PDB file of C-alpha atoms in Angstrom:
ATOM      1  CA  MET A   1      35.956 -67.862  31.555  1.00 37.00           C
ATOM      2  CA  SER A   2      36.987 -65.237  33.944  1.00 43.00           C
ATOM      3  CA  SER A   3      35.522 -64.775  37.337  1.00 44.00           C
ATOM      4  CA  ASP A   4      33.530 -61.631  36.586  1.00 47.00           C
ATOM      5  CA  GLU A   5      32.479 -63.528  33.975  1.00 42.00           C
ATOM      6  CA  ILE A   6      31.799 -67.012  36.417  1.00 41.00           C
ATOM      7  CA  ASP A   7      29.595 -64.533  39.051  1.00 48.00           C
ATOM      8  CA  MET A   8      27.271 -63.341  35.868  1.00 49.00           C
ATOM      9  CA  ALA A   9      26.699 -66.448  34.141  1.00 43.00           C
ATOM     10  CA  PHE A  10      25.558 -67.765  37.603  1.00 50.00           C
ATOM     11  CA  TYR A  11      22.691 -65.473  37.345  1.00 53.00           C
ATOM     12  CA  CYS A  12      22.020 -66.337  33.903  1.00 62.00           C
ATOM     13  CA  ASN A  13      20.429 -69.142  32.624  1.00 60.00           C
ATOM     14  CA  HIS A  14      21.955 -72.402  32.268  1.00 62.00           C
ATOM     15  CA  MET A  15      21.327 -72.210  28.661  1.00 66.00           C
ATOM     16  CA  ALA A  16      23.702 -69.220  28.423  1.00 74.00           C
ATOM     17  CA  LEU A  17      26.024 -71.079  30.494  1.00 75.00           C
ATOM     18  CA  HIS A  18      26.976 -74.047  28.877  1.00 72.00           C
ATOM     19  CA  LEU A  19      27.188 -72.596  25.444  1.00 79.00           C
ATOM     20  CA  VAL A  20      29.775 -70.531  27.043  1.00 82.00           C
ATOM     21  CA  ARG A  21      31.786 -73.251  28.165  1.00 85.00           C
ATOM     22  CA  GLU A  22      31.058 -75.457  25.627  1.00 85.00           C
ATOM     23  CA  ASN A  23      31.937 -73.089  22.613  1.00 83.00           C
ATOM     24  CA  SER A  24      34.984 -70.400  23.521  1.00 90.00           C
ATOM     25  CA  ASP A  25      33.473 -68.490  20.567  1.00 92.00           C
ATOM     26  CA  PHE A  26      31.138 -67.221  22.634  1.00 92.00           C
ATOM     27  CA  GLU A  27      30.630 -65.085  25.812  1.00 91.00           C
ATOM     28  CA  ILE A  28      28.752 -63.776  28.269  1.00 90.00           C
ATOM     29  CA  TYR A  29      28.075 -60.088  27.171  1.00 93.00           C
ATOM     30  CA  ALA A  30      26.026 -58.477  30.451  1.00 92.00           C
ATOM     31  CA  PRO A  31      22.763 -58.846  31.749  1.00 91.00           C
ATOM     32  CA  ILE A  32      19.858 -57.480  30.122  1.00 94.00           C
ATOM     33  CA  ILE A  33      16.575 -58.161  31.842  1.00 93.00           C
ATOM     34  CA  MET A  34      16.206 -58.100  36.112  1.00 93.00           C
ATOM     35  CA  ASN A  35      12.949 -59.701  37.869  1.00 94.00           C
ATOM     36  CA  ALA A  36      11.414 -60.351  34.818  1.00 93.00           C
ATOM     37  CA  GLU A  37       9.500 -63.363  37.188  1.00 93.00           C
ATOM     38  CA  VAL A  38       6.420 -63.674  38.891  1.00 94.00           C
ATOM     39  CA  LEU A  39       4.906 -65.846  41.344  1.00 95.00           C
ATOM     40  CA  ALA A  40       1.625 -67.734  40.155  1.00 95.00           C
ATOM     41  CA  TYR A  41      -1.048 -68.681  42.387  1.00 96.00           C
ATOM     42  CA  LYS A  42      -5.120 -69.450  42.622  1.00 94.00           C
ATOM     43  CA  GLU A  43      -5.823 -68.089  46.711  1.00 91.00           C
ATOM     44  CA  ARG A  44      -3.741 -67.275  49.269  1.00 94.00           C
ATOM     45  CA  ILE A  45      -0.004 -66.870  48.829  1.00 95.00           C
ATOM     46  CA  GLU A  46      -0.134 -69.233  52.293  1.00 96.00           C
ATOM     47  CA  ASP A  47      -1.188 -71.733  51.054  1.00 96.00           C
ATOM     48  CA  VAL A  48       1.362 -72.037  48.413  1.00 97.00           C
ATOM     49  CA  HIS A  49       3.937 -75.163  49.495  1.00 98.00           C
ATOM     50  CA  VAL A  50       4.558 -76.494  46.652  1.00 98.00           C
ATOM     51  CA  VAL A  51       6.563 -74.270  43.405  1.00 97.00           C
ATOM     52  CA  GLY A  52       6.966 -75.543  39.651  1.00 97.00           C
ATOM     53  CA  ILE A  53       9.840 -74.353  38.500  1.00 95.00           C
ATOM     54  CA  SER A  54      11.834 -73.884  34.884  1.00 90.00           C
ATOM     55  CA  HIS A  55      14.344 -76.288  34.261  1.00 83.00           C
ATOM     56  CA  LYS A  56      17.990 -74.782  34.612  1.00 74.00           C
ATOM     57  CA  ARG A  57      17.073 -71.812  36.693  1.00 80.00           C
ATOM     58  CA  GLU A  58      18.352 -72.852  39.877  1.00 78.00           C
ATOM     59  CA  HIS A  59      19.185 -69.038  40.915  1.00 80.00           C
ATOM     60  CA  LEU A  60      15.762 -68.921  41.111  1.00 88.00           C
ATOM     61  CA  HIS A  61      15.387 -71.701  43.689  1.00 87.00           C
ATOM     62  CA  SER A  62      17.129 -69.974  46.336  1.00 88.00           C
ATOM     63  CA  LEU A  63      15.194 -66.450  45.646  1.00 92.00           C
ATOM     64  CA  VAL A  64      11.893 -68.156  45.974  1.00 94.00           C
ATOM     65  CA  ARG A  65      12.772 -70.128  49.380  1.00 93.00           C
ATOM     66  CA  ASN A  66      14.590 -66.596  51.170  1.00 93.00           C
ATOM     67  CA  THR A  67      11.263 -64.640  49.902  1.00 94.00           C
ATOM     68  CA  TYR A  68       8.390 -67.324  50.944  1.00 96.00           C
ATOM     69  CA  LYS A  69       9.703 -69.539  53.940  1.00 95.00           C
ATOM     70  CA  HIS A  70       6.624 -71.681  53.973  1.00 96.00           C
ATOM     71  CA  VAL A  71       7.384 -73.154  50.514  1.00 97.00           C
ATOM     72  CA  GLU A  72       8.233 -76.800  51.254  1.00 96.00           C
ATOM     73  CA  ASP A  73       9.367 -77.820  47.870  1.00 96.00           C
ATOM     74  CA  ILE A  74      10.724 -76.847  44.486  1.00 96.00           C
ATOM     75  CA  ILE A  75       9.917 -78.842  41.289  1.00 95.00           C
ATOM     76  CA  GLU A  76      11.610 -78.564  37.822  1.00 94.00           C
ATOM     77  CA  ILE A  77       9.207 -78.533  35.628  1.00 94.00           C
ATOM     78  CA  MET A  78       9.472 -78.212  31.980  1.00 93.00           C
ATOM     79  CA  PRO A  79       8.524 -74.110  31.119  1.00 89.00           C
ATOM     80  CA  VAL A  80       6.008 -75.169  28.339  1.00 91.00           C
ATOM     81  CA  ALA A  81       4.274 -76.646  31.096  1.00 94.00           C
ATOM     82  CA  LEU A  82       4.897 -74.529  34.202  1.00 94.00           C
ATOM     83  CA  PRO A  83       0.738 -72.784  33.295  1.00 93.00           C
ATOM     84  CA  TYR A  84      -0.652 -75.652  32.906  1.00 94.00           C
ATOM     85  CA  SER A  85       0.772 -77.765  36.072  1.00 95.00           C
ATOM     86  CA  VAL A  86      -0.282 -74.471  38.455  1.00 95.00           C
ATOM     87  CA  GLU A  87      -3.948 -74.513  36.147  1.00 94.00           C
ATOM     88  CA  THR A  88      -4.379 -78.596  37.331  1.00 95.00           C
ATOM     89  CA  SER A  89      -3.000 -78.220  41.013  1.00 95.00           C
ATOM     90  CA  GLN A  90      -0.300 -81.105  40.571  1.00 96.00           C
ATOM     91  CA  VAL A  91       1.719 -77.340  41.737  1.00 97.00           C
ATOM     92  CA  ASP A  92       0.293 -74.660  44.812  1.00 97.00           C
ATOM     93  CA  GLY A  93       2.300 -71.911  43.077  1.00 97.00           C
ATOM     94  CA  ALA A  94       4.728 -71.530  39.740  1.00 97.00           C
ATOM     95  CA  VAL A  95       7.151 -69.244  39.044  1.00 96.00           C
ATOM     96  CA  LEU A  96       7.153 -67.351  35.093  1.00 94.00           C
ATOM     97  CA  ASP A  97       8.618 -65.190  33.093  1.00 92.00           C
ATOM     98  CA  ILE A  98       5.679 -61.922  33.000  1.00 90.00           C
ATOM     99  CA  THR A  99       4.984 -62.489  29.494  1.00 88.00           C
ATOM    100  CA  LYS A 100       3.230 -66.059  30.297  1.00 89.00           C
ATOM    101  CA  ALA A 101       1.662 -65.127  32.969  1.00 89.00           C
ATOM    102  CA  SER A 102      -1.004 -63.733  30.251  1.00 86.00           C
ATOM    103  CA  LEU A 103      -2.172 -67.360  30.170  1.00 86.00           C
ATOM    104  CA  LEU A 104      -2.915 -67.312  33.866  1.00 88.00           C
ATOM    105  CA  SER A 105      -4.771 -63.789  33.873  1.00 81.00           C
ATOM    106  CA  ASP A 106      -7.386 -64.983  36.685  1.00 87.00           C
ATOM    107  CA  PHE A 107      -4.974 -65.945  39.540  1.00 93.00           C
ATOM    108  CA  ASN A 108      -3.023 -64.347  41.461  1.00 93.00           C
ATOM    109  CA  PHE A 109       0.430 -63.024  41.513  1.00 94.00           C
ATOM    110  CA  SER A 110       3.654 -61.795  43.870  1.00 93.00           C
ATOM    111  CA  SER A 111       7.137 -61.347  43.059  1.00 93.00           C
ATOM    112  CA  ILE A 112       9.731 -63.704  43.635  1.00 94.00           C
ATOM    113  CA  SER A 113      12.268 -61.472  45.613  1.00 92.00           C
ATOM    114  CA  GLU A 114      12.227 -58.039  47.086  1.00 89.00           C
ATOM    115  CA  GLU A 115      15.970 -57.988  46.046  1.00 90.00           C
ATOM    116  CA  ASP A 116      16.836 -57.379  42.320  1.00 91.00           C
ATOM    117  CA  TYR A 117      18.297 -59.883  40.699  1.00 89.00           C
ATOM    118  CA  VAL A 118      19.617 -61.683  36.623  1.00 89.00           C
ATOM    119  CA  SER A 119      16.939 -62.901  34.436  1.00 90.00           C
ATOM    120  CA  TYR A 120      18.439 -63.001  31.423  1.00 89.00           C
ATOM    121  CA  CYS A 121      21.432 -62.136  29.994  1.00 90.00           C
ATOM    122  CA  LEU A 122      22.669 -61.372  26.270  1.00 93.00           C
ATOM    123  CA  VAL A 123      24.698 -63.878  24.420  1.00 92.00           C
ATOM    124  CA  VAL A 124      27.216 -62.756  22.463  1.00 94.00           C
ATOM    125  CA  ARG A 125      30.057 -64.283  19.203  1.00 94.00           C
ATOM    126  CA  LYS A 126      32.978 -62.639  20.620  1.00 95.00           C
ATOM    127  CA  ASP A 127      33.697 -61.718  16.940  1.00 96.00           C
ATOM    128  CA  ILE A 128      30.963 -59.152  16.287  1.00 96.00           C
ATOM    129  CA  ILE A 129      32.203 -57.758  19.468  1.00 96.00           C
ATOM    130  CA  GLY A 130      33.271 -54.067  18.572  1.00 94.00           C
ATOM    131  CA  THR A 131      31.698 -53.882  15.008  1.00 97.00           C
ATOM    132  CA  LYS A 132      29.849 -51.164  13.778  1.00 97.00           C
ATOM    133  CA  ALA A 133      26.851 -53.723  13.288  1.00 97.00           C
ATOM    134  CA  PHE A 134      26.895 -54.560  16.768  1.00 97.00           C
ATOM    135  CA  LYS A 135      27.017 -50.727  18.073  1.00 97.00           C
ATOM    136  CA  GLN A 136      24.459 -50.227  16.058  1.00 97.00           C
ATOM    137  CA  PHE A 137      22.816 -53.537  17.768  1.00 97.00           C
ATOM    138  CA  LYS A 138      23.131 -51.885  20.829  1.00 97.00           C
ATOM    139  CA  THR A 139      22.382 -48.100  20.388  1.00 97.00           C
ATOM    140  CA  SER A 140      19.175 -49.641  19.265  1.00 97.00           C
ATOM    141  CA  TYR A 141      18.326 -52.079  22.235  1.00 97.00           C
ATOM    142  CA  ASN A 142      18.998 -49.901  24.641  1.00 97.00           C
ATOM    143  CA  ARG A 143      15.887 -47.346  22.532  1.00 97.00           C
ATOM    144  CA  VAL A 144      13.630 -49.978  23.101  1.00 96.00           C
ATOM    145  CA  ALA A 145      14.819 -51.083  26.555  1.00 96.00           C
ATOM    146  CA  GLU A 146      14.605 -47.517  27.771  1.00 96.00           C
ATOM    147  CA  THR A 147      11.135 -47.520  26.257  1.00 95.00           C
ATOM    148  CA  LEU A 148      10.611 -51.051  27.914  1.00 94.00           C
ATOM    149  CA  ASN A 149      11.433 -49.744  31.258  1.00 95.00           C
ATOM    150  CA  ASP A 150       7.663 -47.546  31.209  1.00 93.00           C
ATOM    151  CA  VAL A 151       4.928 -49.930  33.008  1.00 90.00           C
ATOM    152  CA  ASN A 152       2.714 -48.462  30.609  1.00 91.00           C
ATOM    153  CA  THR A 153       4.364 -49.761  27.442  1.00 93.00           C
ATOM    154  CA  LEU A 154       4.369 -52.549  28.980  1.00 91.00           C
ATOM    155  CA  LYS A 155       0.320 -52.797  29.565  1.00 91.00           C
ATOM    156  CA  GLY A 156       0.076 -51.909  25.937  1.00 90.00           C
ATOM    157  CA  TYR A 157       1.634 -55.559  24.971  1.00 89.00           C
ATOM    158  CA  ILE A 158       1.063 -57.667  28.110  1.00 89.00           C
ATOM    159  CA  SER A 159      -2.490 -57.610  28.938  1.00 86.00           C
ATOM    160  CA  MET A 160      -3.361 -58.273  32.301  1.00 88.00           C
ATOM    161  CA  PRO A 161      -5.551 -56.843  35.135  1.00 86.00           C
ATOM    162  CA  GLU A 162      -4.514 -53.667  36.661  1.00 88.00           C
ATOM    163  CA  GLU A 163      -3.479 -55.888  40.121  1.00 87.00           C
ATOM    164  CA  PHE A 164      -0.699 -57.500  38.448  1.00 88.00           C
ATOM    165  CA  TRP A 165       1.265 -54.593  37.772  1.00 89.00           C
ATOM    166  CA  PRO A 166       2.729 -53.556  41.607  1.00 86.00           C
ATOM    167  CA  ASN A 167       4.184 -57.238  41.655  1.00 80.00           C
ATOM    168  CA  VAL A 168       6.144 -56.807  38.435  1.00 86.00           C
ATOM    169  CA  LYS A 169       9.959 -55.130  39.193  1.00 90.00           C
ATOM    170  CA  ILE A 170      11.287 -55.749  35.563  1.00 93.00           C
ATOM    171  CA  LYS A 171      14.257 -53.661  34.570  1.00 95.00           C
ATOM    172  CA  PHE A 172      15.693 -53.461  31.198  1.00 96.00           C
ATOM    173  CA  LEU A 173      19.108 -52.823  31.564  1.00 95.00           C
ATOM    174  CA  SER A 174      21.068 -50.748  29.076  1.00 95.00           C
ATOM    175  CA  LEU A 175      23.784 -52.174  27.402  1.00 95.00           C
ATOM    176  CA  GLU A 176      27.427 -49.843  27.201  1.00 86.00           C
TER     177      GLU A 176
END
């Protein structure tokens, strides 16, 4: 893996990195989604001292710590249990993908970073890169990414109160 691939892999999830390390047939092709997570909490952001975060999303730890200096502890939790953990006050806040935030629509939400960061990367089998089918996929993906970059389109797919949307800085990146 090249140093550029290692740098990109750091920002991608652990599963992507594990796959490309264990199977040389795959590579991390490109980052595809940025800023896809929000911090869910009940009352006041100042009262968030323990944050739940999905397993193997280490790069999100530093983002939360840099943005919220008052956070004392970050606990890795199975992603499926994060909404339950914050709802039952096992943690004060939880970092959730915006698609999962709708499970807690009565909560407050805040960005996890003022800076852009990579949330998801595309992992591709090397032998399909450059094929006609992959080129068609990239064309279709880029059309969808452009459409989804309009927050009004996302509002049609993710049912959340209007005050949720100013905290969402999600970006769908195009593929070259």
